[in-house]
PDB file of C-alpha atoms in Angstrom:
ATOM      1  CA  UNK J  50     113.676 -33.734  75.464  1.00  0.00           C
ATOM      2  CA  UNK J  51     115.500 -30.122  74.194  1.00  0.00           C
ATOM      3  CA  UNK J  52     113.156 -28.385  77.000  1.00  0.00           C
ATOM      4  CA  UNK J  53     114.828 -30.004  80.149  1.00  0.00           C
ATOM      5  CA  UNK J  54     117.955 -29.120  78.539  1.00  0.00           C
ATOM      6  CA  UNK J  55     117.532 -25.288  77.896  1.00  0.00           C
ATOM      7  CA  UNK J  56     115.606 -25.125  81.563  1.00  0.00           C
ATOM      8  CA  UNK J  57     119.164 -26.822  82.624  1.00  0.00           C
ATOM      9  CA  UNK J  58     121.466 -25.561  81.229  1.00  0.00           C
ATOM     10  CA  UNK J  59     119.669 -21.596  82.362  1.00  0.00           C
ATOM     11  CA  UNK J  60     119.356 -23.024  86.142  1.00  0.00           C
ATOM     12  CA  UNK J  61     122.609 -23.929  86.014  1.00  0.00           C
ATOM     13  CA  UNK J  62     123.362 -20.431  84.489  1.00  0.00           C
ATOM     14  CA  UNK J  63     121.476 -17.964  86.796  1.00  0.00           C
ATOM     15  CA  UNK J  64     122.950 -19.922  89.567  1.00  0.00           C
ATOM     16  CA  UNK J  65     126.539 -19.066  88.744  1.00  0.00           C
ATOM     17  CA  UNK J  66     125.808 -15.262  87.198  1.00  0.00           C
ATOM     18  CA  UNK J  67     125.793 -13.494  90.289  1.00  0.00           C
ATOM     19  CA  UNK J  68     129.477 -15.130  91.191  1.00  0.00           C
ATOM     20  CA  UNK J  69     130.526 -14.474  87.699  1.00  0.00           C
ATOM     21  CA  UNK J  70     129.606 -10.957  87.628  1.00  0.00           C
ATOM     22  CA  UNK J  71     130.391 -10.352  91.565  1.00  0.00           C
ATOM     23  CA  UNK J  72     134.330 -11.802  89.659  1.00  0.00           C
ATOM     24  CA  UNK J  73     134.270  -9.304  87.008  1.00  0.00           C
ATOM     25  CA  UNK J  74     133.918  -6.514  89.405  1.00  0.00           C
ATOM     26  CA  UNK J  75     136.301  -8.211  91.493  1.00  0.00           C
ATOM     27  CA  UNK J  76     139.135  -8.060  88.557  1.00  0.00           C
ATOM     28  CA  UNK J  77     137.675  -4.711  87.470  1.00  0.00           C
ATOM     29  CA  UNK J  78     137.593  -2.999  90.805  1.00  0.00           C
ATOM     30  CA  UNK J  79     141.657  -4.931  91.024  1.00  0.00           C
ATOM     31  CA  UNK J  80     142.534  -3.119  87.863  1.00  0.00           C
ATOM     32  CA  UNK J  81     141.203   0.517  88.624  1.00  0.00           C
ATOM     33  CA  UNK J  82     142.808  -0.115  91.297  1.00  0.00           C
ATOM     34  CA  UNK J  83     146.580  -1.277  90.581  1.00  0.00           C
ATOM     35  CA  UNK J  84     148.697   1.192  89.098  1.00  0.00           C
ATOM     36  CA  UNK J  85     152.145   1.029  86.642  1.00  0.00           C
ATOM     37  CA  UNK J  86     154.565   3.856  86.916  1.00  0.00           C
ATOM     38  CA  UNK J  87     157.152   3.902  84.229  1.00  0.00           C
ATOM     39  CA  UNK J  88     160.603   4.985  85.526  1.00  0.00           C
ATOM     40  CA  UNK J  89     160.430   7.998  83.804  1.00  0.00           C
ATOM     41  CA  UNK J  90     157.331   9.785  85.120  1.00  0.00           C
ATOM     42  CA  UNK J  91     155.183   9.704  88.087  1.00  0.00           C
ATOM     43  CA  UNK J  92     151.547   9.734  88.734  1.00  0.00           C
ATOM     44  CA  UNK J  93     150.423  12.403  90.635  1.00  0.00           C
ATOM     45  CA  UNK J  94     146.682  11.483  93.005  1.00  0.00           C
ATOM     46  CA  UNK J  95     144.119  13.156  93.756  1.00  0.00           C
ATOM     47  CA  UNK J  96     140.972  12.315  95.789  1.00  0.00           C
ATOM     48  CA  UNK J  97     137.524  14.269  95.292  1.00  0.00           C
ATOM     49  CA  UNK J  98     139.868  16.850  93.147  1.00  0.00           C
ATOM     50  CA  UNK J  99     142.465  17.177  96.161  1.00  0.00           C
ATOM     51  CA  UNK J 100     145.938  16.490  95.918  1.00  0.00           C
ATOM     52  CA  UNK J 101     147.188  13.738  98.064  1.00  0.00           C
ATOM     53  CA  UNK J 102     149.941  11.897  97.310  1.00  0.00           C
ATOM     54  CA  UNK J 103     152.653  11.160  94.264  1.00  0.00           C
ATOM     55  CA  UNK J 104     153.074   7.316  92.806  1.00  0.00           C
ATOM     56  CA  UNK J 105     157.077   6.642  92.040  1.00  0.00           C
ATOM     57  CA  UNK J 106     158.234   4.561  89.114  1.00  0.00           C
ATOM     58  CA  UNK J 107     156.631   0.643  90.218  1.00  0.00           C
ATOM     59  CA  UNK J 108     154.220  -1.088  91.100  1.00  0.00           C
ATOM     60  CA  UNK J 109     151.275   0.716  93.259  1.00  0.00           C
ATOM     61  CA  UNK J 110     147.744   0.936  94.226  1.00  0.00           C
ATOM     62  CA  UNK J 111     145.376   3.685  95.003  1.00  0.00           C
ATOM     63  CA  UNK J 112     141.355   3.437  96.390  1.00  0.00           C
ATOM     64  CA  UNK J 113     139.167   2.782  93.331  1.00  0.00           C
ATOM     65  CA  UNK J 114     136.459   4.985  92.256  1.00  0.00           C
ATOM     66  CA  UNK J 115     137.732   7.536  94.991  1.00  0.00           C
ATOM     67  CA  UNK J 116     141.046   8.500  93.921  1.00  0.00           C
ATOM     68  CA  UNK J 117     142.928   8.884  90.648  1.00  0.00           C
ATOM     69  CA  UNK J 118     145.291  10.253  88.423  1.00  0.00           C
ATOM     70  CA  UNK J 119     145.188  13.439  87.470  1.00  0.00           C
ATOM     71  CA  UNK J 120     148.445  14.318  85.590  1.00  0.00           C
ATOM     72  CA  UNK J 121     151.413  12.141  84.269  1.00  0.00           C
ATOM     73  CA  UNK J 122     154.875  14.273  84.801  1.00  0.00           C
ATOM     74  CA  UNK J 123     157.980  13.518  82.963  1.00  0.00           C
ATOM     75  CA  UNK J 124     160.758  13.961  85.174  1.00  0.00           C
ATOM     76  CA  UNK J 125     163.659  13.056  82.740  1.00  0.00           C
ATOM     77  CA  UNK J 126     166.026  15.769  81.921  1.00  0.00           C
ATOM     78  CA  UNK J 127     164.629  17.599  78.759  1.00  0.00           C
ATOM     79  CA  UNK J 128     165.341  20.673  77.143  1.00  0.00           C
ATOM     80  CA  UNK J 129     163.688  24.096  76.133  1.00  0.00           C
ATOM     81  CA  UNK J 130     164.013  24.574  72.442  1.00  0.00           C
ATOM     82  CA  UNK J 131     166.848  27.054  71.469  1.00  0.00           C
ATOM     83  CA  UNK J 132     166.039  30.755  71.523  1.00  0.00           C
ATOM     84  CA  UNK J 133     166.791  33.984  69.883  1.00  0.00           C
ATOM     85  CA  UNK J 134     166.938  37.614  72.214  1.00  0.00           C
ATOM     86  CA  UNK J 135     168.455  40.695  71.794  1.00  0.00           C
ATOM     87  CA  UNK J 136     170.785  42.151  74.716  1.00  0.00           C
ATOM     88  CA  UNK J 137     172.376  45.685  74.884  1.00  0.00           C
ATOM     89  CA  UNK J 138     175.925  45.371  76.142  1.00  0.00           C
ATOM     90  CA  UNK J 139     177.797  47.963  79.016  1.00  0.00           C
ATOM     91  CA  UNK J 140     179.583  49.208  75.734  1.00  0.00           C
ATOM     92  CA  UNK J 141     176.097  49.985  74.247  1.00  0.00           C
ATOM     93  CA  UNK J 142     176.237  47.332  71.597  1.00  0.00           C
ATOM     94  CA  UNK J 143     173.500  45.666  70.563  1.00  0.00           C
ATOM     95  CA  UNK J 144     173.534  41.632  69.746  1.00  0.00           C
ATOM     96  CA  UNK J 145     171.665  38.886  69.690  1.00  0.00           C
ATOM     97  CA  UNK J 146     172.342  35.898  71.359  1.00  0.00           C
ATOM     98  CA  UNK J 147     170.852  32.366  70.974  1.00  0.00           C
ATOM     99  CA  UNK J 148     170.336  30.415  73.946  1.00  0.00           C
ATOM    100  CA  UNK J 149     168.858  26.769  75.748  1.00  0.00           C
ATOM    101  CA  UNK J 150     168.004  25.781  78.996  1.00  0.00           C
ATOM    102  CA  UNK J 151     168.750  22.188  80.364  1.00  0.00           C
ATOM    103  CA  UNK J 152     166.277  21.031  82.785  1.00  0.00           C
ATOM    104  CA  UNK J 153     164.379  17.980  85.029  1.00  0.00           C
ATOM    105  CA  UNK J 154     160.934  17.863  87.450  1.00  0.00           C
ATOM    106  CA  UNK J 155     162.047  17.065  91.243  1.00  0.00           C
ATOM    107  CA  UNK J 156     158.997  17.963  92.816  1.00  0.00           C
ATOM    108  CA  UNK J 157     155.739  16.901  90.195  1.00  0.00           C
ATOM    109  CA  UNK J 158     153.168  18.240  92.326  1.00  0.00           C
ATOM    110  CA  UNK J 159     154.233  22.077  92.374  1.00  0.00           C
ATOM    111  CA  UNK J 160     154.877  21.814  88.017  1.00  0.00           C
ATOM    112  CA  UNK J 161     151.587  20.918  87.765  1.00  0.00           C
ATOM    113  CA  UNK J 162     149.843  23.423  90.313  1.00  0.00           C
ATOM    114  CA  UNK J 163     151.809  26.215  91.065  1.00  0.00           C
ATOM    115  CA  UNK J 164     152.675  26.774  86.912  1.00  0.00           C
ATOM    116  CA  UNK J 165     150.137  26.052  83.785  1.00  0.00           C
ATOM    117  CA  UNK J 166     153.122  26.159  81.171  1.00  0.00           C
ATOM    118  CA  UNK J 167     156.331  25.372  83.125  1.00  0.00           C
ATOM    119  CA  UNK J 168     158.686  25.543  79.906  1.00  0.00           C
ATOM    120  CA  UNK J 169     157.069  29.140  78.603  1.00  0.00           C
ATOM    121  CA  UNK J 170     157.846  29.988  82.547  1.00  0.00           C
ATOM    122  CA  UNK J 171     161.466  28.432  82.515  1.00  0.00           C
ATOM    123  CA  UNK J 172     162.018  29.988  78.869  1.00  0.00           C
ATOM    124  CA  UNK J 173     160.968  34.029  79.940  1.00  0.00           C
ATOM    125  CA  UNK J 174     162.092  34.086  83.345  1.00  0.00           C
ATOM    126  CA  UNK J 175     165.500  32.525  81.532  1.00  0.00           C
ATOM    127  CA  UNK J 176     165.718  35.289  79.385  1.00  0.00           C
ATOM    128  CA  UNK J 177     165.311  38.424  81.685  1.00  0.00           C
ATOM    129  CA  UNK J 178     168.075  36.379  83.899  1.00  0.00           C
ATOM    130  CA  UNK J 179     170.404  36.337  79.939  1.00  0.00           C
ATOM    131  CA  UNK J 180     169.396  40.116  79.966  1.00  0.00           C
ATOM    132  CA  UNK J 181     170.048  41.548  83.274  1.00  0.00           C
ATOM    133  CA  UNK J 182     173.666  39.255  82.769  1.00  0.00           C
ATOM    134  CA  UNK J 183     174.614  41.198  79.472  1.00  0.00           C
ATOM    135  CA  UNK J 184     173.957  43.929  80.578  1.00  0.00           C
ATOM    136  CA  UNK J 185     177.076  43.790  83.044  1.00  0.00           C
ATOM    137  CA  UNK J 186     179.534  42.792  80.228  1.00  0.00           C
ATOM    138  CA  UNK J 187     181.702  44.621  77.441  1.00  0.00           C
ATOM    139  CA  UNK J 188     181.063  42.662  74.062  1.00  0.00           C
ATOM    140  CA  UNK J 189     184.607  41.913  73.603  1.00  0.00           C
ATOM    141  CA  UNK J 190     183.933  40.176  77.955  1.00  0.00           C
ATOM    142  CA  UNK J 191     180.348  38.495  76.406  1.00  0.00           C
ATOM    143  CA  UNK J 192     182.306  36.792  73.611  1.00  0.00           C
ATOM    144  CA  UNK J 193     185.241  35.876  75.897  1.00  0.00           C
ATOM    145  CA  UNK J 194     182.833  34.618  78.612  1.00  0.00           C
ATOM    146  CA  UNK J 195     180.867  32.175  78.059  1.00  0.00           C
ATOM    147  CA  UNK J 196     181.722  29.691  80.478  1.00  0.00           C
ATOM    148  CA  UNK J 197     181.300  32.250  83.558  1.00  0.00           C
ATOM    149  CA  UNK J 198     177.884  34.212  82.105  1.00  0.00           C
ATOM    150  CA  UNK J 199     176.448  30.074  81.595  1.00  0.00           C
ATOM    151  CA  UNK J 200     177.702  29.498  85.110  1.00  0.00           C
ATOM    152  CA  UNK J 201     175.658  33.384  86.892  1.00  0.00           C
ATOM    153  CA  UNK J 202     172.520  32.357  84.585  1.00  0.00           C
ATOM    154  CA  UNK J 203     172.457  28.678  85.663  1.00  0.00           C
ATOM    155  CA  UNK J 204     172.776  29.434  89.740  1.00  0.00           C
ATOM    156  CA  UNK J 205     170.029  32.837  89.279  1.00  0.00           C
ATOM    157  CA  UNK J 206     168.042  30.740  87.345  1.00  0.00           C
ATOM    158  CA  UNK J 207     167.638  27.584  89.231  1.00  0.00           C
ATOM    159  CA  UNK J 208     167.209  30.269  92.306  1.00  0.00           C
ATOM    160  CA  UNK J 209     164.146  31.629  90.229  1.00  0.00           C
ATOM    161  CA  UNK J 210     162.834  28.303  89.190  1.00  0.00           C
ATOM    162  CA  UNK J 211     162.832  25.996  92.952  1.00  0.00           C
ATOM    163  CA  UNK J 212     159.139  27.442  94.005  1.00  0.00           C
ATOM    164  CA  UNK J 213     158.364  25.374  90.436  1.00  0.00           C
ATOM    165  CA  UNK J 214     159.904  22.291  92.211  1.00  0.00           C
ATOM    166  CA  UNK J 215     162.315  22.206  88.972  1.00  0.00           C
ATOM    167  CA  UNK J 216     166.165  22.178  88.526  1.00  0.00           C
ATOM    168  CA  UNK J 217     168.118  23.487  85.941  1.00  0.00           C
ATOM    169  CA  UNK J 218     170.864  21.624  85.464  1.00  0.00           C
ATOM    170  CA  UNK J 219     172.610  23.732  82.619  1.00  0.00           C
ATOM    171  CA  UNK J 220     172.461  26.832  80.652  1.00  0.00           C
ATOM    172  CA  UNK J 221     174.228  27.739  77.031  1.00  0.00           C
ATOM    173  CA  UNK J 222     175.041  30.720  75.368  1.00  0.00           C
ATOM    174  CA  UNK J 223     174.679  28.702  72.085  1.00  0.00           C
ATOM    175  CA  UNK J 224     175.589  32.161  69.907  1.00  0.00           C
ATOM    176  CA  UNK J 225     176.434  35.563  69.915  1.00  0.00           C
ATOM    177  CA  UNK J 226     175.425  36.912  66.659  1.00  0.00           C
ATOM    178  CA  UNK J 227     176.548  40.716  65.653  1.00  0.00           C
ATOM    179  CA  UNK J 228     176.036  42.742  62.911  1.00  0.00           C
ATOM    180  CA  UNK J 229     178.904  43.788  59.923  1.00  0.00           C
ATOM    181  CA  UNK J 230     179.332  47.566  60.975  1.00  0.00           C
ATOM    182  CA  UNK J 231     180.298  45.527  64.581  1.00  0.00           C
ATOM    183  CA  UNK J 232     182.025  42.903  62.876  1.00  0.00           C
ATOM    184  CA  UNK J 233     184.444  45.562  61.035  1.00  0.00           C
ATOM    185  CA  UNK J 234     185.141  47.351  63.818  1.00  0.00           C
ATOM    186  CA  UNK J 235     186.249  44.154  65.697  1.00  0.00           C
ATOM    187  CA  UNK J 236     188.261  43.463  63.101  1.00  0.00           C
ATOM    188  CA  UNK J 237     189.753  46.840  62.951  1.00  0.00           C
ATOM    189  CA  UNK J 238     190.628  46.323  66.690  1.00  0.00           C
ATOM    190  CA  UNK J 239     191.604  43.332  65.773  1.00  0.00           C
ATOM    191  CA  UNK J 240     194.426  44.764  63.729  1.00  0.00           C
ATOM    192  CA  UNK J 241     195.263  47.675  65.907  1.00  0.00           C
ATOM    193  CA  UNK J 242     195.931  44.995  68.822  1.00  0.00           C
ATOM    194  CA  UNK J 243     198.038  42.546  67.006  1.00  0.00           C
ATOM    195  CA  UNK J 244     200.283  45.562  65.685  1.00  0.00           C
ATOM    196  CA  UNK J 245     200.794  47.111  69.434  1.00  0.00           C
ATOM    197  CA  UNK J 246     201.653  43.796  70.015  1.00  0.00           C
ATOM    198  CA  UNK J 247     204.143  43.533  67.843  1.00  0.00           C
ATOM    199  CA  UNK J 248     205.941  46.424  68.955  1.00  0.00           C
ATOM    200  CA  UNK J 249     205.898  45.614  72.291  1.00  0.00           C
ATOM    201  CA  UNK J 250     207.174  42.398  71.549  1.00  0.00           C
ATOM    202  CA  UNK J 251     210.163  43.683  69.464  1.00  0.00           C
ATOM    203  CA  UNK J 252     210.791  46.296  72.425  1.00  0.00           C
ATOM    204  CA  UNK J 253     210.935  43.191  74.497  1.00  0.00           C
ATOM    205  CA  UNK J 254     213.597  41.786  72.284  1.00  0.00           C
ATOM    206  CA  UNK J 255     215.744  44.834  71.746  1.00  0.00           C
ATOM    207  CA  UNK J 256     215.771  45.616  75.421  1.00  0.00           C
ATOM    208  CA  UNK J 257     216.427  41.805  75.969  1.00  0.00           C
ATOM    209  CA  UNK J 258     219.499  41.622  73.620  1.00  0.00           C
ATOM    210  CA  UNK J 259     220.748  45.160  75.658  1.00  0.00           C
ATOM    211  CA  UNK J 260     220.550  43.255  78.705  1.00  0.00           C
ATOM    212  CA  UNK J 261     222.817  40.623  77.590  1.00  0.00           C
ATOM    213  CA  UNK J 262     225.356  41.860  75.511  1.00  0.00           C
ATOM    214  CA  UNK J 263     225.435  44.559  78.968  1.00  0.00           C
ATOM    215  CA  UNK J 264     226.087  40.885  80.628  1.00  0.00           C
ATOM    216  CA  UNK J 265     228.467  39.474  78.571  1.00  0.00           C
ATOM    217  CA  UNK J 266     230.380  42.443  78.675  1.00  0.00           C
ATOM    218  CA  UNK J 267     230.317  42.384  82.937  1.00  0.00           C
ATOM    219  CA  UNK J 268     231.206  38.856  82.300  1.00  0.00           C
ATOM    220  CA  UNK J 269     234.162  39.283  79.927  1.00  0.00           C
ATOM    221  CA  UNK J 270     235.304  42.436  82.532  1.00  0.00           C
ATOM    222  CA  UNK J 271     235.383  40.292  85.522  1.00  0.00           C
ATOM    223  CA  UNK J 272     237.055  38.005  84.193  1.00  0.00           C
ATOM    224  CA  UNK J 273     239.582  40.342  83.048  1.00  0.00           C
ATOM    225  CA  UNK J 274     239.566  41.084  86.430  1.00  0.00           C
ATOM    226  CA  UNK J 275     239.757  37.784  87.914  1.00  0.00           C
ATOM    227  CA  UNK J 276     242.936  37.262  85.060  1.00  0.00           C
ATOM    228  CA  UNK J 277     244.641  40.577  86.835  1.00  0.00           C
ATOM    229  CA  UNK J 278     243.930  39.893  89.779  1.00  0.00           C
ATOM    230  CA  UNK J 279     245.622  35.898  89.341  1.00  0.00           C
ATOM    231  CA  UNK J 280     248.761  38.240  87.797  1.00  0.00           C
ATOM    232  CA  UNK J 281     249.305  40.023  90.141  1.00  0.00           C
ATOM    233  CA  UNK J 282     248.902  37.886  93.156  1.00  0.00           C
ATOM    234  CA  UNK J 283     251.807  35.674  90.893  1.00  0.00           C
ATOM    235  CA  UNK J 284     253.834  38.301  90.890  1.00  0.00           C
ATOM    236  CA  UNK J 285     253.449  39.269  94.591  1.00  0.00           C
ATOM    237  CA  UNK J 286     254.332  35.436  94.509  1.00  0.00           C
ATOM    238  CA  UNK J 287     257.292  35.588  92.904  1.00  0.00           C
ATOM    239  CA  UNK J 288     258.423  38.848  94.283  1.00  0.00           C
ATOM    240  CA  UNK J 289     258.507  37.361  97.951  1.00  0.00           C
ATOM    241  CA  UNK J 290     259.964  34.487  96.877  1.00  0.00           C
ATOM    242  CA  UNK J 291     262.677  36.579  94.897  1.00  0.00           C
ATOM    243  CA  UNK J 292     262.912  37.989  98.709  1.00  0.00           C
ATOM    244  CA  UNK J 293     262.962  34.930 100.585  1.00  0.00           C
ATOM    245  CA  UNK J 294     265.741  34.173  98.647  1.00  0.00           C
ATOM    246  CA  UNK J 295     268.123  37.418  98.999  1.00  0.00           C
ATOM    247  CA  UNK J 296     267.865  36.857 102.126  1.00  0.00           C
ATOM    248  CA  UNK J 297     268.561  33.742 103.128  1.00  0.00           C
ATOM    249  CA  UNK J 298     271.561  34.528 100.605  1.00  0.00           C
ATOM    250  CA  UNK J 299     272.355  37.727 102.698  1.00  0.00           C
ATOM    251  CA  UNK J 300     271.708  35.898 104.860  1.00  0.00           C
ATOM    252  CA  UNK J 301     274.461  33.141 104.181  1.00  0.00           C
ATOM    253  CA  UNK J 302     276.827  35.727 103.216  1.00  0.00           C
ATOM    254  CA  UNK J 303     276.795  37.780 106.418  1.00  0.00           C
ATOM    255  CA  UNK J 304     278.104  34.255 108.070  1.00  0.00           C
ATOM    256  CA  UNK J 305     279.968  33.879 105.532  1.00  0.00           C
ATOM    257  CA  UNK J 306     281.681  37.119 106.162  1.00  0.00           C
ATOM    258  CA  UNK J 307     282.047  36.406 109.491  1.00  0.00           C
ATOM    259  CA  UNK J 308     283.968  33.753 109.774  1.00  0.00           C
ATOM    260  CA  UNK J 309     286.088  34.392 106.652  1.00  0.00           C
ATOM    261  CA  UNK J 310     286.726  38.569 106.981  1.00  0.00           C
ATOM    262  CA  UNK J 311     287.695  40.512 104.258  1.00  0.00           C
ATOM    263  CA  UNK J 312     288.471  37.602 101.709  1.00  0.00           C
ATOM    264  CA  UNK J 313     284.705  36.617 101.737  1.00  0.00           C
ATOM    265  CA  UNK J 314     283.718  40.066 101.179  1.00  0.00           C
ATOM    266  CA  UNK J 315     285.876  40.724  98.135  1.00  0.00           C
ATOM    267  CA  UNK J 316     284.579  37.567  96.557  1.00  0.00           C
ATOM    268  CA  UNK J 317     280.644  38.143  96.920  1.00  0.00           C
ATOM    269  CA  UNK J 318     281.629  41.735  95.044  1.00  0.00           C
ATOM    270  CA  UNK J 319     283.659  39.855  92.050  1.00  0.00           C
ATOM    271  CA  UNK J 320     280.976  37.024  92.106  1.00  0.00           C
ATOM    272  CA  UNK J 321     278.610  39.838  91.661  1.00  0.00           C
ATOM    273  CA  UNK J 322     280.524  41.808  88.958  1.00  0.00           C
ATOM    274  CA  UNK J 323     280.826  39.205  87.067  1.00  0.00           C
ATOM    275  CA  UNK J 324     277.240  38.128  87.088  1.00  0.00           C
ATOM    276  CA  UNK J 325     276.534  41.322  85.614  1.00  0.00           C
ATOM    277  CA  UNK J 326     278.822  41.240  82.749  1.00  0.00           C
ATOM    278  CA  UNK J 327     277.763  37.721  81.624  1.00  0.00           C
ATOM    279  CA  UNK J 328     274.436  39.673  82.005  1.00  0.00           C
ATOM    280  CA  UNK J 329     275.586  41.876  79.342  1.00  0.00           C
ATOM    281  CA  UNK J 330     276.991  39.769  76.998  1.00  0.00           C
ATOM    282  CA  UNK J 331     274.085  37.722  76.887  1.00  0.00           C
ATOM    283  CA  UNK J 332     271.699  40.756  76.155  1.00  0.00           C
ATOM    284  CA  UNK J 333     270.625  40.938  72.325  1.00  0.00           C
ATOM    285  CA  UNK J 334     271.314  45.028  71.962  1.00  0.00           C
ATOM    286  CA  UNK J 335     275.523  43.503  72.301  1.00  0.00           C
ATOM    287  CA  UNK J 336     277.455  42.540  69.449  1.00  0.00           C
ATOM    288  CA  UNK J 337     280.951  43.515  70.418  1.00  0.00           C
ATOM    289  CA  UNK J 338     281.999  43.234  73.909  1.00  0.00           C
ATOM    290  CA  UNK J 339     285.372  44.933  75.316  1.00  0.00           C
ATOM    291  CA  UNK J 340     287.035  43.358  78.407  1.00  0.00           C
ATOM    292  CA  UNK J 341     288.350  46.353  80.386  1.00  0.00           C
ATOM    293  CA  UNK J 342     291.950  45.135  82.137  1.00  0.00           C
ATOM    294  CA  UNK J 343     290.280  45.286  85.456  1.00  0.00           C
ATOM    295  CA  UNK J 344     288.149  42.835  85.036  1.00  0.00           C
ATOM    296  CA  UNK J 345     291.234  40.210  83.542  1.00  0.00           C
ATOM    297  CA  UNK J 346     292.749  41.416  87.131  1.00  0.00           C
ATOM    298  CA  UNK J 347     289.393  40.407  88.765  1.00  0.00           C
ATOM    299  CA  UNK J 348     289.342  37.444  87.420  1.00  0.00           C
ATOM    300  CA  UNK J 349     292.465  36.658  88.643  1.00  0.00           C
ATOM    301  CA  UNK J 350     291.802  37.323  91.851  1.00  0.00           C
ATOM    302  CA  UNK J 351     288.721  35.525  91.864  1.00  0.00           C
ATOM    303  CA  UNK J 352     290.922  32.475  91.298  1.00  0.00           C
ATOM    304  CA  UNK J 353     293.708  33.513  94.410  1.00  0.00           C
ATOM    305  CA  UNK J 354     290.221  33.322  96.296  1.00  0.00           C
ATOM    306  CA  UNK J 355     288.951  30.544  95.418  1.00  0.00           C
ATOM    307  CA  UNK J 356     292.353  28.240  95.655  1.00  0.00           C
ATOM    308  CA  UNK J 357     292.486  30.063  99.304  1.00  0.00           C
ATOM    309  CA  UNK J 358     289.192  29.406 100.415  1.00  0.00           C
ATOM    310  CA  UNK J 359     289.375  25.553  98.516  1.00  0.00           C
ATOM    311  CA  UNK J 360     293.033  24.971 100.591  1.00  0.00           C
ATOM    312  CA  UNK J 361     291.025  26.699 103.512  1.00  0.00           C
TER     313      UNK J 361
END
């Protein structure tokens, strides 16, 4: 009975062995042909040892046993370890520069087939470019112009790295290292520069004070001239008014003389004599006033003239 069951199961197993093996083979082939590429990488596919294509991130298919993944290239931006180099500036000062480079792979096939060690290649090229750029600057410019120098290094290094399928995204001069003797010289130069600026600032302050004082004096002179002009204008106006009044008075006297004859003349003369006598009497220097007899006669004659003029 056991032999019957055993032979039965063996027959079933042998009948299904080939399909089972075929199913396993199909699954294995599918496993070899399906490639899932992570977002941060690309796969370089070779067929019989020759580059055929680059697989981007996601699900892809290749031909099993014919195509193979030769390289898995990281396309994330990466940073070279910081490196220190010695450079000679334009003014013949030897300084040390600490630098680093940021880059990422754009064309993975070039980065693996045109250069063996991409990091070392970029670092060596960066050293050459940095030395060339620093040699065109003096020490003070090198310390104060890092941004422009970084930009120049990035552009030149980027052009040199295009052949490797690499984009240089950033370059940084992290530190400028100088020896103690150079630092002491810089301190002395800085102190001298500060003293020079202080002298210039004081001179400019004195110059400005003199200019302001001169402006004030000029302003005062202008205002005084304006005041003199206004006073002169006022006096001229007063003279004009008085002249016009005298002219009007003369005109009136002339008309009176024309109408009344000699009595009007005598009246005007007597009036002026009395006005003069009144002004003389009002003077502060006058203590005693002696009136001549002619004046009393004049006053009497004036009274007669006034009465005559009223009777007329």
